[in-house]
Structures are given as structure tokens and as C-alpha cells.
mmCIF file of C-alpha atoms in Angstrom:
data_model
loop_
_atom_site.group_PDB
_atom_site.id
_atom_site.type_symbol
_atom_site.label_atom_id
_atom_site.label_comp_id
_atom_site.label_asym_id
_atom_site.label_seq_id
_atom_site.Cartn_x
_atom_site.Cartn_y
_atom_site.Cartn_z
ATOM 1 C CA UNK A 78 91.493 107.566 84.090
ATOM 2 C CA UNK A 79 92.489 104.244 82.479
ATOM 3 C CA UNK A 80 89.649 101.734 83.482
ATOM 4 C CA UNK A 81 89.559 97.855 83.451
ATOM 5 C CA UNK A 82 86.526 96.250 84.775
ATOM 6 C CA UNK A 83 86.358 92.606 85.842
ATOM 7 C CA UNK A 84 83.229 90.515 86.428
ATOM 8 C CA UNK A 85 82.247 88.915 88.453
ATOM 9 C CA UNK A 86 84.527 89.894 91.400
ATOM 10 C CA UNK A 87 83.890 86.623 93.260
ATOM 11 C CA UNK A 88 82.791 83.358 91.781
ATOM 12 C CA UNK A 89 82.409 79.834 93.295
ATOM 13 C CA UNK A 90 82.249 77.032 90.587
ATOM 14 C CA UNK A 91 81.831 73.253 90.817
ATOM 15 C CA UNK A 92 84.622 70.870 89.723
ATOM 16 C CA UNK A 93 83.816 69.948 86.100
ATOM 17 C CA UNK A 94 81.727 73.139 85.323
ATOM 18 C CA UNK A 95 82.232 75.938 82.859
ATOM 19 C CA UNK A 96 83.340 79.206 84.169
ATOM 20 C CA UNK A 97 83.779 82.457 82.135
ATOM 21 C CA UNK A 98 85.419 85.514 83.561
ATOM 22 C CA UNK A 99 84.892 88.902 81.878
ATOM 23 C CA UNK A 100 86.993 91.706 81.329
ATOM 24 C CA UNK A 101 86.127 95.227 79.784
ATOM 25 C CA UNK A 102 88.586 98.270 79.201
ATOM 26 C CA UNK A 103 87.738 101.724 78.169
ATOM 27 C CA UNK A 104 91.266 102.689 77.468
ATOM 28 C CA UNK A 105 91.197 101.805 73.641
ATOM 29 C CA UNK A 106 94.371 99.632 74.101
ATOM 30 C CA UNK A 107 95.238 96.889 71.648
ATOM 31 C CA UNK A 108 96.776 94.574 74.187
ATOM 32 C CA UNK A 109 94.932 92.737 76.951
ATOM 33 C CA UNK A 110 96.129 90.050 79.399
ATOM 34 C CA UNK A 111 94.989 87.465 81.903
ATOM 35 C CA UNK A 112 97.069 86.657 84.814
ATOM 36 C CA UNK A 113 96.492 84.516 87.947
ATOM 37 C CA UNK A 114 98.006 85.212 91.218
ATOM 38 C CA UNK A 115 98.894 82.603 93.561
ATOM 39 C CA UNK A 116 101.040 82.916 96.901
ATOM 40 C CA UNK A 117 104.627 81.981 96.223
ATOM 41 C CA UNK A 118 104.091 82.502 92.347
ATOM 42 C CA UNK A 119 103.382 86.101 91.910
ATOM 43 C CA UNK A 120 101.355 86.739 88.670
ATOM 44 C CA UNK A 121 101.672 84.393 85.841
ATOM 45 C CA UNK A 122 100.355 85.032 82.310
ATOM 46 C CA UNK A 123 97.586 82.737 81.028
ATOM 47 C CA UNK A 124 96.609 84.251 77.804
ATOM 48 C CA UNK A 125 97.055 87.648 76.067
ATOM 49 C CA UNK A 126 95.732 89.348 72.941
ATOM 50 C CA UNK A 127 96.994 92.039 70.424
ATOM 51 C CA UNK A 128 93.595 93.003 69.393
ATOM 52 C CA UNK A 129 90.013 91.936 68.411
ATOM 53 C CA UNK A 130 89.928 88.485 66.973
ATOM 54 C CA UNK A 131 93.415 87.425 68.496
ATOM 55 C CA UNK A 132 94.440 85.465 71.310
ATOM 56 C CA UNK A 133 97.963 84.023 72.418
ATOM 57 C CA UNK A 134 99.083 81.498 74.815
ATOM 58 C CA UNK A 135 100.853 82.802 77.725
ATOM 59 C CA UNK A 136 103.222 80.944 80.281
ATOM 60 C CA UNK A 137 100.322 78.683 81.900
ATOM 61 C CA UNK A 138 97.529 78.174 79.313
ATOM 62 C CA UNK A 139 96.581 74.649 79.909
ATOM 63 C CA UNK A 140 93.082 74.394 81.113
ATOM 64 C CA UNK A 141 92.231 77.776 79.782
ATOM 65 C CA UNK A 142 90.960 79.392 76.785
ATOM 66 C CA UNK A 143 90.478 83.039 75.803
ATOM 67 C CA UNK A 144 88.260 85.076 73.645
ATOM 68 C CA UNK A 145 88.595 88.620 72.213
ATOM 69 C CA UNK A 146 85.547 89.543 70.499
ATOM 70 C CA UNK A 147 86.069 93.326 70.399
ATOM 71 C CA UNK A 148 88.686 95.801 71.333
ATOM 72 C CA UNK A 149 87.033 96.508 74.627
ATOM 73 C CA UNK A 150 86.383 92.817 75.744
ATOM 74 C CA UNK A 151 88.591 89.859 76.807
ATOM 75 C CA UNK A 152 87.072 86.816 78.283
ATOM 76 C CA UNK A 153 88.839 83.720 80.081
ATOM 77 C CA UNK A 154 87.008 80.530 79.764
ATOM 78 C CA UNK A 155 87.571 77.310 82.012
ATOM 79 C CA UNK A 156 85.744 74.657 80.223
ATOM 80 C CA UNK A 157 86.054 72.019 82.735
ATOM 81 C CA UNK A 158 87.050 73.787 86.151
ATOM 82 C CA UNK A 159 89.370 72.038 88.540
ATOM 83 C CA UNK A 160 90.258 72.834 92.331
ATOM 84 C CA UNK A 161 93.683 73.700 91.000
ATOM 85 C CA UNK A 162 92.216 76.617 89.228
ATOM 86 C CA UNK A 163 91.127 78.315 92.388
ATOM 87 C CA UNK A 164 92.971 81.500 92.435
ATOM 88 C CA UNK A 165 92.558 85.265 92.063
ATOM 89 C CA UNK A 166 92.510 86.289 88.454
ATOM 90 C CA UNK A 167 93.507 89.720 86.903
ATOM 91 C CA UNK A 168 92.886 91.321 83.661
ATOM 92 C CA UNK A 169 95.168 93.942 82.428
ATOM 93 C CA UNK A 170 95.395 96.132 79.172
ATOM 94 C CA UNK A 171 98.174 98.208 77.659
ATOM 95 C CA UNK A 172 99.314 99.998 74.539
ATOM 96 C CA UNK A 173 101.069 97.970 71.885
ATOM 97 C CA UNK A 174 103.989 100.366 71.283
ATOM 98 C CA UNK A 175 105.951 102.501 73.545
ATOM 99 C CA UNK A 176 107.179 102.480 77.083
ATOM 100 C CA UNK A 177 103.798 102.654 78.563
ATOM 101 C CA UNK A 178 101.837 101.401 81.740
ATOM 102 C CA UNK A 179 99.782 98.466 81.846
ATOM 103 C CA UNK A 180 96.466 98.887 83.693
ATOM 104 C CA UNK A 181 95.035 96.174 85.793
ATOM 105 C CA UNK A 182 91.458 95.390 86.966
ATOM 106 C CA UNK A 183 90.694 94.659 90.720
ATOM 107 C CA UNK A 184 90.670 91.007 90.049
ATOM 108 C CA UNK A 185 88.379 87.893 90.299
ATOM 109 C CA UNK A 186 88.449 85.405 93.072
ATOM 110 C CA UNK A 187 87.516 82.000 91.764
ATOM 111 C CA UNK A 188 87.078 79.078 94.047
ATOM 112 C CA UNK A 189 86.471 75.706 92.532
ATOM 113 C CA UNK A 190 84.899 73.319 94.985
ATOM 114 C CA UNK B 1074 114.058 82.672 79.459
ATOM 115 C CA UNK B 1075 113.686 85.689 81.551
ATOM 116 C CA UNK B 1076 112.882 85.814 85.188
ATOM 117 C CA UNK B 1077 112.558 88.047 88.174
ATOM 118 C CA UNK B 1078 113.548 87.275 91.769
ATOM 119 C CA UNK B 1079 112.334 88.900 94.753
ATOM 120 C CA UNK B 1080 114.287 87.383 97.641
ATOM 121 C CA UNK B 1081 112.358 88.721 100.470
ATOM 122 C CA UNK B 1082 108.699 87.431 100.807
ATOM 123 C CA UNK B 1083 107.856 89.747 103.798
ATOM 124 C CA UNK B 1084 109.439 92.842 105.138
ATOM 125 C CA UNK B 1085 108.371 94.586 108.502
ATOM 126 C CA UNK B 1086 109.348 98.118 109.263
ATOM 127 C CA UNK B 1087 108.391 100.893 111.626
ATOM 128 C CA UNK B 1088 106.709 103.981 110.459
ATOM 129 C CA UNK B 1089 109.128 106.615 109.510
ATOM 130 C CA UNK B 1090 112.015 104.181 108.825
ATOM 131 C CA UNK B 1091 113.521 103.621 105.484
ATOM 132 C CA UNK B 1092 112.516 100.734 103.312
ATOM 133 C CA UNK B 1093 114.523 98.797 100.619
ATOM 134 C CA UNK B 1094 112.931 96.070 98.402
ATOM 135 C CA UNK B 1095 115.285 93.983 96.545
ATOM 136 C CA UNK B 1096 114.660 92.761 92.926
ATOM 137 C CA UNK B 1097 117.110 90.906 90.661
ATOM 138 C CA UNK B 1098 116.457 89.878 87.139
ATOM 139 C CA UNK B 1099 117.702 87.467 84.547
ATOM 140 C CA UNK B 1100 117.676 88.476 80.909
ATOM 141 C CA UNK B 1101 120.129 88.571 78.233
ATOM 142 C CA UNK B 1102 119.557 92.242 76.978
ATOM 143 C CA UNK B 1103 118.386 95.231 79.025
ATOM 144 C CA UNK B 1104 114.629 94.667 79.873
ATOM 145 C CA UNK B 1105 112.058 97.331 80.551
ATOM 146 C CA UNK B 1106 111.681 97.305 84.398
ATOM 147 C CA UNK B 1107 108.670 97.989 86.598
ATOM 148 C CA UNK B 1108 107.497 98.153 90.213
ATOM 149 C CA UNK B 1109 103.922 97.758 90.849
ATOM 150 C CA UNK B 1110 102.025 98.127 94.281
ATOM 151 C CA UNK B 1111 98.986 95.922 95.277
ATOM 152 C CA UNK B 1112 96.686 97.214 97.999
ATOM 153 C CA UNK B 1113 94.464 94.792 99.687
ATOM 154 C CA UNK B 1114 91.701 93.661 97.494
ATOM 155 C CA UNK B 1115 92.874 95.793 94.734
ATOM 156 C CA UNK B 1116 94.675 95.416 91.437
ATOM 157 C CA UNK B 1117 98.122 96.369 90.668
ATOM 158 C CA UNK B 1118 99.199 100.141 90.264
ATOM 159 C CA UNK B 1119 102.355 101.143 88.660
ATOM 160 C CA UNK B 1120 104.935 102.931 91.042
ATOM 161 C CA UNK B 1121 107.657 103.622 88.581
ATOM 162 C CA UNK B 1122 109.252 102.198 85.467
ATOM 163 C CA UNK B 1123 112.780 102.202 83.717
ATOM 164 C CA UNK B 1124 114.357 101.394 80.403
ATOM 165 C CA UNK B 1125 117.269 103.587 79.974
ATOM 166 C CA UNK B 1126 118.838 106.887 81.196
ATOM 167 C CA UNK B 1127 119.618 107.989 84.833
ATOM 168 C CA UNK B 1128 119.756 104.658 86.742
ATOM 169 C CA UNK B 1129 117.872 106.230 89.604
ATOM 170 C CA UNK B 1130 114.159 106.605 88.708
ATOM 171 C CA UNK B 1131 111.556 108.452 90.692
ATOM 172 C CA UNK B 1132 107.974 107.302 91.113
ATOM 173 C CA UNK B 1133 104.843 107.971 92.680
ATOM 174 C CA UNK B 1134 104.423 108.618 96.436
ATOM 175 C CA UNK B 1135 108.130 109.323 97.003
ATOM 176 C CA UNK B 1136 109.472 105.816 95.805
ATOM 177 C CA UNK B 1137 112.436 105.585 93.851
ATOM 178 C CA UNK B 1138 114.476 102.662 92.328
ATOM 179 C CA UNK B 1139 117.877 102.199 91.211
ATOM 180 C CA UNK B 1140 119.064 100.142 88.106
ATOM 181 C CA UNK B 1141 122.285 98.208 87.981
ATOM 182 C CA UNK B 1142 123.233 96.589 85.020
ATOM 183 C CA UNK B 1143 126.341 94.977 86.685
ATOM 184 C CA UNK B 1144 124.323 93.512 89.436
ATOM 185 C CA UNK B 1145 121.128 92.845 87.337
ATOM 186 C CA UNK B 1146 119.122 94.507 89.978
ATOM 187 C CA UNK B 1147 116.453 97.012 90.177
ATOM 188 C CA UNK B 1148 115.952 97.867 93.993
ATOM 189 C CA UNK B 1149 113.142 99.866 95.191
ATOM 190 C CA UNK B 1150 113.512 102.479 98.084
ATOM 191 C CA UNK B 1151 111.611 104.795 100.220
ATOM 192 C CA UNK B 1152 113.279 107.230 102.785
ATOM 193 C CA UNK B 1153 110.511 107.276 105.249
ATOM 194 C CA UNK B 1154 107.488 104.884 105.095
ATOM 195 C CA UNK B 1155 104.056 105.737 106.170
ATOM 196 C CA UNK B 1156 101.226 102.953 107.552
ATOM 197 C CA UNK B 1157 99.491 103.443 104.198
ATOM 198 C CA UNK B 1158 102.410 101.741 102.292
ATOM 199 C CA UNK B 1159 101.565 98.359 103.803
ATOM 200 C CA UNK B 1160 100.860 96.469 100.648
ATOM 201 C CA UNK B 1161 102.479 93.856 98.472
ATOM 202 C CA UNK B 1162 105.149 95.109 96.025
ATOM 203 C CA UNK B 1163 105.960 93.472 92.742
ATOM 204 C CA UNK B 1164 109.046 93.816 90.501
ATOM 205 C CA UNK B 1165 108.390 92.941 86.907
ATOM 206 C CA UNK B 1166 110.274 93.042 83.462
ATOM 207 C CA UNK B 1167 109.074 93.180 79.896
ATOM 208 C CA UNK B 1168 111.291 92.185 76.896
ATOM 209 C CA UNK B 1169 109.809 94.684 74.730
ATOM 210 C CA UNK B 1170 107.782 97.965 75.029
ATOM 211 C CA UNK B 1171 104.395 97.701 76.443
ATOM 212 C CA UNK B 1172 104.107 94.038 76.517
ATOM 213 C CA UNK B 1173 103.842 90.795 78.645
ATOM 214 C CA UNK B 1174 105.243 91.387 82.016
ATOM 215 C CA UNK B 1175 107.023 88.869 83.914
ATOM 216 C CA UNK B 1176 106.517 89.230 87.669
ATOM 217 C CA UNK B 1177 108.441 88.213 90.737
ATOM 218 C CA UNK B 1178 106.718 86.543 93.680
ATOM 219 C CA UNK B 1179 106.101 89.873 95.533
ATOM 220 C CA UNK B 1180 107.281 91.265 98.802
ATOM 221 C CA UNK B 1181 104.551 91.849 101.435
ATOM 222 C CA UNK B 1182 105.427 95.052 103.486
ATOM 223 C CA UNK B 1183 104.021 95.633 106.935
ATOM 224 C CA UNK B 1184 104.557 99.107 108.285
ATOM 225 C CA UNK B 1185 104.270 99.139 112.092
ATOM 226 C CA UNK B 1186 102.757 102.181 113.747
#
């Protein structure tokens, strides 16, 4: 069974602080993604990666950085957290080629106060 | 740019009744299409996917979806719902195999006993 694990599952951060959300996948997938979920918007793509060492901007990258140090790990970094970044964040992984499924983690609920 | 529209934010149905969730997409070519389900405090799970062939595709848990190129639609259906089908359902598209999903806002389904 494909597995994507996110940590932490819940996080409260202060405005202006640095936040790092971590994601680990055991699927040996090349592609990994970070989405945020907000009511009325569905899931929106923040950053993605095609493999270790690569990161690409998604549709809403402003205020976020990403890091892919290895095949298994993909982090989302908020250097200066703001209340507008309060959301639920999902990490996902998928194969690079073919018509395949994307597997999602259970999400991280981030509150910036 | 591609987009996905789910016109119904909430749907309430009685247990045993049929369910149809609407999805319309905007994309210049034929996209890869998906339906995902999100149970409370969980990540997204794939219900079914479509790219070509028979326009009616079967998925897990007796869900099926029908693709219509002329209507740019990919509606999800289930003949008889169970209380456990209460969840949020997302329609999504990808422009290429195995990559970068664009989501609709989701439809929250409540199944009444």
C-alpha cells in the first residue's frame, strides 16, 4: 500500500515565525506535490518536484519555499508565516509517467496566530 | 488555462437514494480526469479515473462516472448510497499523464439515515 506521511499533523505558529512542514513517501515516486485546502477553493497547488534536488512553482507559490533533499522527502517552508497561510496542507506523490494514481497524506492543519 | 467546476457545494440525499455529482471542465484537449473522495480528517482517495475509451468508467465502492466530450463534463454517479458515503468529493483534471492535478472546489455529500 502506497504511503505518504506528513508531520506534524497539527501546528500552531506565530505570525512572522518560520514553519516547516515535512512529508515522507515510501512509494519510490518521482513526483511530489504540496497543496493547500481552503473552503471555496478546493485544493490548490503550491509547489511540486520531479525528483531529488528539483522544485517547481505551482499555482500559488508566493510566501512558500520547497525543498526535496531526497526521493522520499519533500518539505514546505514558510519563512515568515502570516495568518492568511492558515489552512490544511496536503502532500502527495505520484509516478512520473503513465496514467497513475496520486497518493495523498492525511494533511497538516496549520494555524497562524 | 484549465479549470474544473463543481456547481454544487453541498448535496443531501437519503440512504438508498441515487446520487449524481456534477463536474465540468475547461481544457483545450482531452484531459485526464479523476474523482477523489475525502473522508473526515483524511487525505484524498481515488475513486476512479478516465482518459480514453468507454465513456462510462467504473470505480471503487460502486461509483461510476460518465465522460462527455461534447458537454465537457465528467459526472459521478452511484445508484444507491450508504451513510458511509458521506464525504467531500473532488473532481480533478491533469493535462498530462501522472502529473499536477487541478481540482474543483469539492461537493460535500451528506447521506441521511
